[in-house]
Amino acid sequence: MRSRSSPRKLETEEELYNSAVRVLMRRAYSVHEMRAYLARRADDAELVSTVVARMRENRYLDDARYALDFARLHANSRRQGRFRIARELRTRGVPDQHIETALGAIFADTDEAALVRARLKRHLVHVRGALGQRKIASLHRSLLRAGFSSEVIRTELRGITHGDLPDFPEDVDSAPESDN
């Protein structure tokens, strides 16, 4: 297996700009992600700010649009909840104001309970026999990790099990793992 060498450092603003445009052709980047990418590639750190400013001026980088597109994709295609999407956008360096605006716009049109039902339906297709407490707890943790609120999860799980459910812990990290 060959080891990769570090990328060649770019010396001019034009080379750095062209590199940034090429990387944007593959996927969208937040301003924070683009700054980090350019910092790794730039020979002169002062060029990073000028290239980012030029890209923002040309509307190649826009955190509000990035947050909206990211939230739409992850809510509709990946069926993820509000909390998971917000967490991922924060790790990508998107400011909270853009995150809240995007989530408000996406989840105004999207029924979170329907997303939970779709995820449950996909999981329950493979379940054989009765749903035991361990499997229900496993489903609950899975839906929490997917970013849904406990209230919506409990409501939908009650609809499937037609009975009372135990109170599950709110924190995903403190919940014990079960065998699937």
XYZ file of C-alpha atoms in Angstrom:
180
model
C 0.000 0.000 0.000
C 1.416 3.387 -0.996
C 1.436 6.195 1.488
C 0.125 9.528 0.331
C 2.368 12.509 0.481
C 0.973 15.825 1.590
C -0.541 17.881 -1.210
C 1.674 20.336 -3.031
C 1.530 23.778 -1.470
C 0.012 26.374 -3.765
C 1.804 29.697 -4.014
C -0.480 32.083 -5.884
C -3.988 33.301 -5.233
C -5.131 32.056 -8.645
C -3.851 28.512 -8.026
C -5.536 28.455 -4.634
C -8.802 29.779 -6.076
C -8.788 27.199 -8.870
C -8.132 24.437 -6.354
C -11.077 25.627 -4.256
C -13.383 25.698 -7.285
C -12.310 22.158 -8.241
C -13.040 20.842 -4.750
C -16.456 22.559 -4.815
C -17.315 20.606 -7.956
C -17.325 17.396 -5.885
C -19.464 18.603 -2.996
C -20.579 21.741 -1.192
C -18.424 23.181 1.585
C -19.194 25.533 4.439
C -17.004 28.606 4.841
C -15.282 26.969 7.826
C -14.544 23.768 5.888
C -13.217 25.731 2.918
C -10.920 27.795 5.164
C -9.501 24.580 6.639
C -9.015 23.056 3.183
C -7.295 26.162 1.846
C -5.112 26.469 4.939
C -3.761 22.977 4.262
C -3.062 23.842 0.621
C -1.789 27.425 0.893
C 1.869 28.279 1.025
C 0.993 31.745 2.335
C -1.710 31.843 5.008
C -2.731 35.398 4.058
C -4.067 34.160 0.721
C -6.758 32.055 2.416
C -8.840 35.054 3.513
C -8.657 36.728 0.109
C -9.677 33.531 -1.699
C -12.567 32.907 0.716
C -13.726 36.532 0.322
C -13.594 36.180 -3.474
C -15.573 32.929 -3.330
C -18.205 34.511 -1.092
C -18.420 37.493 -3.444
C -18.974 35.125 -6.382
C -21.576 33.303 -4.250
C -19.701 30.000 -4.357
C -19.701 29.897 -0.552
C -22.843 30.693 1.411
C -23.422 29.150 4.831
C -27.169 29.873 4.796
C -27.664 28.063 1.480
C -25.309 25.273 2.573
C -27.271 24.733 5.802
C -30.597 24.675 3.952
C -29.392 22.189 1.331
C -27.721 19.990 3.947
C -30.824 19.978 6.159
C -33.119 19.185 3.218
C -30.954 16.283 2.075
C -30.532 14.766 5.518
C -34.172 15.187 6.543
C -35.750 13.915 3.338
C -33.272 11.389 1.960
C -31.556 10.100 5.072
C -34.606 10.584 7.314
C -32.624 12.195 10.101
C -34.070 14.336 12.858
C -33.595 17.947 13.806
C -31.013 17.338 16.552
C -28.713 15.160 14.444
C -28.747 17.609 11.545
C -27.995 20.536 13.852
C -25.111 18.643 15.470
C -23.560 17.766 12.115
C -23.893 21.319 10.821
C -22.211 22.657 13.969
C -19.280 20.295 13.462
C -18.975 21.673 9.930
C -18.651 25.192 11.313
C -22.005 26.612 10.245
C -23.209 29.452 12.521
C -26.227 28.721 14.731
C -28.360 31.430 13.111
C -28.154 29.663 9.740
C -28.774 26.265 11.330
C -31.941 27.412 13.108
C -33.267 29.131 9.989
C -32.645 26.063 7.821
C -34.156 23.638 10.336
C -37.185 25.862 10.767
C -37.754 25.959 7.015
C -37.258 22.232 6.469
C -39.211 20.939 9.456
C -42.096 23.340 8.806
C -42.799 21.243 5.696
C -41.633 17.874 7.036
C -43.563 15.783 9.538
C -41.042 14.461 12.045
C -43.409 11.687 13.131
C -43.613 10.473 9.526
C -39.809 10.281 9.392
C -39.797 8.230 12.602
C -42.483 5.906 11.210
C -40.480 5.413 8.006
C -37.339 4.518 9.977
C -39.326 2.164 12.217
C -40.915 0.474 9.224
C -37.479 -0.101 7.699
C -36.153 -1.598 10.958
C -39.209 -3.730 11.716
C -39.233 -5.475 8.342
C -36.373 -7.666 9.573
C -37.759 -8.406 13.039
C -39.018 -11.924 13.612
C -41.321 -12.774 16.459
C -42.620 -10.453 19.137
C -41.031 -7.143 19.992
C -39.277 -7.558 23.310
C -38.203 -4.798 25.654
C -34.588 -5.099 24.479
C -35.553 -4.599 20.839
C -37.822 -1.672 21.693
C -35.007 -0.090 23.713
C -32.636 -0.668 20.815
C -35.062 1.024 18.417
C -35.456 3.924 20.842
C -31.675 4.456 21.047
C -31.346 4.197 17.285
C -33.978 6.880 16.783
C -32.347 9.107 19.399
C -29.030 8.822 17.548
C -30.860 9.723 14.353
C -31.778 13.031 15.996
C -35.458 12.706 16.874
C -37.030 13.952 20.089
C -37.938 11.437 22.779
C -41.546 12.582 22.784
C -42.044 11.803 19.089
C -40.197 8.494 19.434
C -42.330 7.360 22.386
C -45.534 8.324 20.608
C -44.641 6.353 17.497
C -43.352 3.344 19.441
C -46.598 3.271 21.457
C -48.502 3.225 18.190
C -46.553 0.191 17.022
C -46.560 -1.761 20.285
C -50.111 -0.713 21.292
C -49.082 -0.581 24.917
C -47.222 1.233 27.606
C -43.528 1.699 27.149
C -41.002 2.104 29.912
C -39.326 5.466 30.338
C -36.072 5.392 28.428
C -33.126 7.581 29.375
C -32.823 10.818 27.393
C -29.048 10.576 27.022
C -27.908 8.249 24.224
C -24.441 7.792 25.733
C -25.734 6.542 29.090
C -28.021 3.930 27.565
C -26.622 0.376 27.680
C -25.996 -1.282 24.331
C -28.016 -4.354 23.493
C -27.399 -7.297 21.213
C -29.288 -7.041 17.964
